[in-house]
Amino acid sequence: MTLAASASRLPAALSAELTAARSHPRRPPPVFLPLHGHRARAPRLGTWRRFRAEAMKAQREKEQTEVAVEESFPVREAAPLDGADDQMDPTDESWVVKLEQSVNIFLTESVVTILGTLYRDRNYARFFVLETIARVPYFAFISVLHLYETFGWSRRADYIKVHFAESMNEFHHLLIMEELGGNSLLVDRFLARFMAFFYYFMTVGMYMLSPRMAYHFSECVERHAYSTYDKFLKLHGEELKGLPAPEAAISYYLNEDLYLFDEFQTARAPCSRRPKIDNLYDVFVNIRDDEAEHCILDCAQEVPYK
């Protein structure tokens, strides 16, 4: 089972923003109107001026339209997007970036295959393992950034803060899965922590070697987490709506002091997202949306030093 085959498709606005976050904003190419009826002789000066004025007008209209789309961020829905699987394919022209992304995708698909085989019908245990692993990259990023700050190589408190906010969010996801019984078996706890131990040192080395590669790897993991929860909601939605929400979810999402919750909501207006928790279905909807925010943030991250 590959990642593209097992994952549900991402919402259209999320996929569009991920694509936009991978590349720096560039000036759009000039828009020229088609010239009909070419003549053998060169056009007069007045004709060229008219064509140039029309081209500049069309270019300005296009730029205004693009800015309006970026400023008005649409509300995300769970509707599938055709071609969303293509987002996992390496698209950068650099062979180094292609190699990094290919390695990341291979590693992610390998882990997905292993978890899919071991936890075929044990959803909460699988979610427990996922959330244990999902916290690790942010610990690794913070460790490396602290190290570089200690040596005086860089000082990026903004990156440390946002990664700590992401780790706190994943920590509460983990508490929810533990309350649901995902860690009831010793073998599940051992596997999750064994994988997290080696994953931490691998991510530290990757982040020191290539932050771009480390962020893309984290994006692949978060993308899989989003797709896993989205598929789970579609398959068990009616059942989940009849179950109560865990206390860990209520105390986190409905707390008056949402500690650092807004710090990783970088794709939204500040304080615009306030979760609703009426049942277990709402809990998994919010967890799924959290994973989408992590995916967008990891995709948009740039090299924090050098």
Short mmCIF file of C-alpha atoms in Angstrom, two decimals:
data_model
loop_
_atom_site.label_atom_id
_atom_site.label_comp_id
_atom_site.label_asym_id
_atom_site.label_seq_id
_atom_site.Cartn_x
_atom_site.Cartn_y
_atom_site.Cartn_z
CA MET A 1 0.00 0.00 0.00
CA THR A 2 1.56 3.28 -1.10
CA LEU A 3 0.97 6.67 0.34
CA ALA A 4 -0.85 7.87 -2.74
CA ALA A 5 -3.16 4.83 -2.71
CA SER A 6 -4.01 4.91 0.99
CA ALA A 7 -4.32 8.64 1.60
CA SER A 8 -7.50 10.55 1.01
CA ARG A 9 -7.24 13.65 -1.07
CA LEU A 10 -6.61 17.03 0.47
CA PRO A 11 -9.07 19.93 0.20
CA ALA A 12 -8.66 22.23 -2.75
CA ALA A 13 -7.63 25.35 -0.77
CA LEU A 14 -5.05 23.38 1.22
CA SER A 15 -3.52 21.82 -1.90
CA ALA A 16 -3.43 25.21 -3.65
CA GLU A 17 -1.70 26.86 -0.71
CA LEU A 18 0.87 24.05 -0.43
CA THR A 19 1.72 24.51 -4.10
CA ALA A 20 2.07 28.29 -3.64
CA ALA A 21 4.22 27.87 -0.50
CA ARG A 22 6.84 25.73 -2.28
CA SER A 23 7.96 28.51 -4.63
CA HIS A 24 8.89 32.09 -3.94
CA PRO A 25 6.53 34.69 -5.38
CA ARG A 26 7.55 35.54 -8.85
CA ARG A 27 6.54 38.30 -11.15
CA PRO A 28 4.02 36.93 -13.65
CA PRO A 29 5.16 36.81 -17.24
CA PRO A 30 3.94 39.59 -19.52
CA VAL A 31 0.60 39.00 -21.12
CA PHE A 32 0.50 39.92 -24.80
CA LEU A 33 -2.55 39.98 -26.95
CA PRO A 34 -2.55 37.84 -30.10
CA LEU A 35 -1.81 39.70 -33.29
CA HIS A 36 -4.26 38.88 -36.03
CA GLY A 37 -3.70 39.50 -39.66
CA HIS A 38 0.09 39.89 -39.89
CA ARG A 39 1.24 42.01 -42.73
CA ALA A 40 4.48 41.92 -44.58
CA ARG A 41 5.31 45.50 -43.66
CA ALA A 42 6.17 46.66 -40.14
CA PRO A 43 3.29 48.12 -38.15
CA ARG A 44 3.08 51.82 -37.61
CA LEU A 45 4.22 53.44 -34.36
CA GLY A 46 0.62 54.12 -33.29
CA THR A 47 -0.28 50.44 -33.70
CA TRP A 48 2.64 49.35 -31.48
CA ARG A 49 1.64 51.85 -28.82
CA ARG A 50 -1.91 50.55 -28.85
CA PHE A 51 -0.72 46.94 -28.49
CA ARG A 52 1.64 47.91 -25.67
CA ALA A 53 -1.10 49.80 -23.80
CA GLU A 54 -3.48 46.85 -24.11
CA ALA A 55 -0.79 44.43 -22.90
CA MET A 56 0.05 46.58 -19.87
CA LYS A 57 -3.63 46.89 -19.01
CA ALA A 58 -4.12 43.12 -19.21
CA GLN A 59 -1.04 42.54 -17.05
CA ARG A 60 -2.26 44.96 -14.37
CA GLU A 61 -5.67 43.27 -14.28
CA LYS A 62 -4.01 39.87 -13.87
CA GLU A 63 -1.77 41.09 -11.03
CA GLN A 64 -4.74 42.62 -9.20
CA THR A 65 -6.65 39.36 -9.54
CA GLU A 66 -3.76 37.32 -8.12
CA VAL A 67 -3.35 39.61 -5.11
CA ALA A 68 -7.04 39.41 -4.35
CA VAL A 69 -6.90 35.62 -4.32
CA GLU A 70 -3.95 35.54 -1.93
CA GLU A 71 -5.43 38.02 0.52
CA SER A 72 -8.83 36.36 0.72
CA PHE A 73 -7.96 32.92 2.08
CA PRO A 74 -10.94 30.60 1.48
CA VAL A 75 -12.53 28.43 4.14
CA ARG A 76 -11.21 24.89 3.94
CA GLU A 77 -13.68 22.13 3.27
CA ALA A 78 -13.20 18.38 3.29
CA ALA A 79 -14.12 18.07 -0.38
CA PRO A 80 -11.64 15.99 -2.40
CA LEU A 81 -9.42 17.56 -5.00
CA ASP A 82 -8.68 15.88 -8.31
CA GLY A 83 -4.98 15.36 -8.78
CA ALA A 84 -4.06 15.91 -5.13
CA ASP A 85 -1.79 12.87 -5.21
CA ASP A 86 0.48 14.73 -7.60
CA GLN A 87 1.48 17.03 -4.76
CA MET A 88 3.77 14.31 -3.41
CA ASP A 89 5.78 14.06 -6.64
CA PRO A 90 9.08 15.92 -6.79
CA THR A 91 8.60 18.98 -9.00
CA ASP A 92 11.71 21.10 -8.37
CA GLU A 93 14.13 21.35 -11.24
CA SER A 94 17.18 20.81 -9.05
CA TRP A 95 18.34 17.19 -8.98
CA VAL A 96 19.36 17.61 -5.34
CA VAL A 97 15.85 18.61 -4.34
CA LYS A 98 14.40 15.78 -6.42
CA LEU A 99 16.67 13.33 -4.68
CA GLU A 100 15.75 14.66 -1.23
CA GLN A 101 12.04 14.49 -1.94
CA SER A 102 12.30 11.02 -3.44
CA VAL A 103 14.08 9.75 -0.33
CA ASN A 104 11.48 11.38 1.91
CA ILE A 105 8.60 9.88 -0.02
CA PHE A 106 10.22 6.44 0.03
CA LEU A 107 10.76 6.62 3.81
CA THR A 108 7.21 7.83 4.42
CA GLU A 109 5.65 5.16 2.24
CA SER A 110 7.74 2.50 3.99
CA VAL A 111 6.47 3.58 7.40
CA VAL A 112 2.90 3.79 6.08
CA THR A 113 3.16 0.25 4.74
CA ILE A 114 4.47 -1.08 8.05
CA LEU A 115 1.79 0.67 10.11
CA GLY A 116 -0.92 -0.41 7.68
CA THR A 117 0.16 -4.03 8.05
CA LEU A 118 0.48 -4.01 11.84
CA TYR A 119 -2.61 -1.93 12.60
CA ARG A 120 -5.05 -2.98 9.95
CA ASP A 121 -8.17 -2.82 12.17
CA ARG A 122 -6.78 -1.15 15.31
CA ASN A 123 -7.34 2.52 14.62
CA TYR A 124 -6.69 4.05 18.04
CA ALA A 125 -3.44 2.11 18.49
CA ARG A 126 -2.32 3.26 15.05
CA PHE A 127 -3.21 6.86 15.90
CA PHE A 128 -1.21 6.58 19.12
CA VAL A 129 1.87 5.50 17.17
CA LEU A 130 1.32 8.26 14.60
CA GLU A 131 1.03 10.98 17.23
CA THR A 132 4.08 9.73 19.09
CA ILE A 133 6.10 9.94 15.88
CA ALA A 134 4.55 13.23 14.73
CA ARG A 135 5.94 15.13 17.73
CA VAL A 136 9.54 14.11 17.06
CA PRO A 137 10.46 16.49 14.18
CA TYR A 138 9.57 19.55 16.22
CA PHE A 139 11.74 18.38 19.12
CA ALA A 140 14.58 17.83 16.64
CA PHE A 141 14.15 21.24 14.98
CA ILE A 142 14.16 23.01 18.34
CA SER A 143 17.26 21.09 19.47
CA VAL A 144 19.25 22.07 16.39
CA LEU A 145 18.09 25.69 16.53
CA HIS A 146 19.08 25.90 20.20
CA LEU A 147 22.48 24.43 19.34
CA TYR A 148 23.08 26.95 16.57
CA GLU A 149 21.94 29.77 18.83
CA THR A 150 24.39 28.61 21.52
CA PHE A 151 27.26 28.66 19.03
CA GLY A 152 26.18 32.06 17.76
CA TRP A 153 25.48 30.81 14.27
CA SER A 154 21.87 31.97 14.17
CA ARG A 155 19.15 33.31 16.43
CA ARG A 156 15.63 32.47 15.29
CA ALA A 157 13.31 32.66 18.26
CA ASP A 158 10.33 32.81 15.89
CA TYR A 159 11.11 29.34 14.54
CA ILE A 160 11.63 27.95 18.04
CA LYS A 161 8.30 29.36 19.19
CA VAL A 162 6.25 28.03 16.29
CA HIS A 163 7.84 24.57 16.49
CA PHE A 164 7.19 24.46 20.22
CA ALA A 165 3.55 25.40 19.54
CA GLU A 166 3.32 22.53 17.04
CA SER A 167 4.82 20.09 19.53
CA MET A 168 2.30 21.17 22.19
CA ASN A 169 -0.53 20.58 19.76
CA GLU A 170 0.75 17.10 18.90
CA PHE A 171 1.20 16.42 22.62
CA HIS A 172 -2.52 16.99 23.21
CA HIS A 173 -3.35 14.75 20.26
CA LEU A 174 -1.29 12.09 21.99
CA LEU A 175 -3.18 12.60 25.27
CA ILE A 176 -6.46 12.12 23.42
CA MET A 177 -5.28 8.85 21.84
CA GLU A 178 -4.08 7.58 25.20
CA GLU A 179 -7.46 8.33 26.75
CA LEU A 180 -9.11 6.41 23.91
CA GLY A 181 -6.99 3.37 24.78
CA GLY A 182 -4.44 3.57 21.97
CA ASN A 183 -1.56 2.81 24.34
CA SER A 184 -3.21 -0.03 26.24
CA LEU A 185 -0.82 -2.69 24.94
CA LEU A 186 2.85 -2.81 25.86
CA VAL A 187 3.87 -3.78 22.34
CA ASP A 188 2.27 -0.63 20.94
CA ARG A 189 4.00 1.60 23.46
CA PHE A 190 7.34 -0.08 22.77
CA LEU A 191 7.00 0.19 18.98
CA ALA A 192 5.97 3.86 19.09
CA ARG A 193 8.80 4.89 21.40
CA PHE A 194 11.37 2.70 19.65
CA MET A 195 10.56 4.32 16.31
CA ALA A 196 10.48 7.80 17.85
CA PHE A 197 13.94 7.32 19.39
CA PHE A 198 15.65 6.61 16.07
CA TYR A 199 13.44 9.06 14.21
CA TYR A 200 14.65 11.87 16.49
CA PHE A 201 18.36 11.38 15.72
CA MET A 202 17.65 10.86 12.04
CA THR A 203 15.70 14.14 11.92
CA VAL A 204 18.43 16.01 13.81
CA GLY A 205 21.01 14.87 11.27
CA MET A 206 18.70 15.65 8.38
CA TYR A 207 17.91 19.13 9.73
CA MET A 208 21.61 19.93 10.16
CA LEU A 209 22.41 18.63 6.68
CA SER A 210 19.42 20.10 4.85
CA PRO A 211 16.58 21.95 6.63
CA ARG A 212 14.68 21.93 3.35
CA MET A 213 14.74 18.14 3.27
CA ALA A 214 13.74 17.90 6.94
CA TYR A 215 10.75 20.19 6.48
CA HIS A 216 9.62 18.27 3.43
CA PHE A 217 9.88 14.99 5.33
CA SER A 218 7.78 16.43 8.15
CA GLU A 219 5.29 17.63 5.55
CA CYS A 220 5.04 14.08 4.14
CA VAL A 221 4.33 12.69 7.63
CA GLU A 222 1.72 15.36 8.37
CA ARG A 223 0.10 14.82 4.98
CA HIS A 224 -0.27 11.13 5.76
CA ALA A 225 -1.71 11.96 9.19
CA TYR A 226 -4.28 14.29 7.62
CA SER A 227 -5.30 11.69 5.05
CA THR A 228 -5.53 8.97 7.69
CA TYR A 229 -7.88 10.99 9.90
CA ASP A 230 -9.91 12.17 6.92
CA LYS A 231 -10.45 8.59 5.76
CA PHE A 232 -11.31 7.52 9.31
CA LEU A 233 -13.96 10.25 9.55
CA LYS A 234 -15.56 9.25 6.26
CA LEU A 235 -15.71 5.57 7.22
CA HIS A 236 -16.87 5.95 10.84
CA GLY A 237 -18.50 9.36 10.90
CA GLU A 238 -21.96 8.29 12.03
CA GLU A 239 -20.58 6.05 14.75
CA LEU A 240 -18.29 8.79 16.07
CA LYS A 241 -21.14 11.30 16.28
CA GLY A 242 -22.81 9.10 18.88
CA LEU A 243 -19.75 8.87 21.15
CA PRO A 244 -18.72 11.42 23.80
CA ALA A 245 -15.59 13.52 23.48
CA PRO A 246 -12.61 12.60 25.70
CA GLU A 247 -11.83 14.88 28.62
CA ALA A 248 -8.39 15.60 27.19
CA ALA A 249 -9.98 17.02 24.03
CA ILE A 250 -12.50 19.11 25.95
CA SER A 251 -9.88 20.58 28.27
CA TYR A 252 -7.64 21.45 25.32
CA TYR A 253 -9.94 22.68 22.58
CA LEU A 254 -12.53 24.39 24.82
CA ASN A 255 -10.11 25.98 27.25
CA GLU A 256 -10.39 29.75 27.56
CA ASP A 257 -6.60 29.94 27.32
CA LEU A 258 -5.70 28.09 24.13
CA TYR A 259 -2.01 27.95 24.95
CA LEU A 260 -0.03 28.61 21.73
CA PHE A 261 -2.94 27.28 19.66
CA ASP A 262 -2.96 30.30 17.36
CA GLU A 263 0.82 30.31 16.88
CA PHE A 264 0.77 27.54 14.25
CA GLN A 265 -2.41 28.76 12.51
CA THR A 266 -0.30 30.74 10.06
CA ALA A 267 -2.63 30.29 7.07
CA ARG A 268 -5.59 31.92 8.85
CA ALA A 269 -6.43 35.28 10.32
CA PRO A 270 -5.30 35.51 13.98
CA CYS A 271 -7.76 33.98 16.45
CA SER A 272 -10.16 33.07 13.63
CA ARG A 273 -10.32 29.34 14.38
CA ARG A 274 -12.15 28.27 17.50
CA PRO A 275 -12.92 24.53 17.64
CA LYS A 276 -16.34 23.09 18.39
CA ILE A 277 -16.46 19.90 20.47
CA ASP A 278 -19.84 18.19 20.84
CA ASN A 279 -18.83 14.57 20.29
CA LEU A 280 -15.95 12.33 19.25
CA TYR A 281 -16.54 13.17 15.60
CA ASP A 282 -15.77 16.84 16.28
CA VAL A 283 -12.61 15.82 18.09
CA PHE A 284 -11.24 13.98 15.06
CA VAL A 285 -12.31 16.79 12.75
CA ASN A 286 -10.21 19.22 14.78
CA ILE A 287 -7.26 16.83 14.93
CA ARG A 288 -7.45 16.41 11.16
CA ASP A 289 -7.55 20.19 10.68
CA ASP A 290 -4.58 20.58 13.02
CA GLU A 291 -2.60 18.20 10.84
CA ALA A 292 -3.51 20.28 7.80
CA GLU A 293 -2.13 23.39 9.51
CA HIS A 294 1.10 21.55 10.32
CA CYS A 295 1.36 20.39 6.72
CA ILE A 296 0.93 23.93 5.37
CA LEU A 297 3.41 25.35 7.87
CA ASP A 298 6.09 22.73 7.18
CA CYS A 299 5.67 23.26 3.45
CA ALA A 300 6.05 27.05 3.80
CA GLN A 301 9.13 26.95 6.03
CA GLU A 302 12.37 28.31 4.63
CA VAL A 303 15.94 27.71 5.74
CA PRO A 304 16.13 29.42 9.15
CA TYR A 305 19.84 30.14 8.91
CA LYS A 306 22.70 30.62 6.44
#
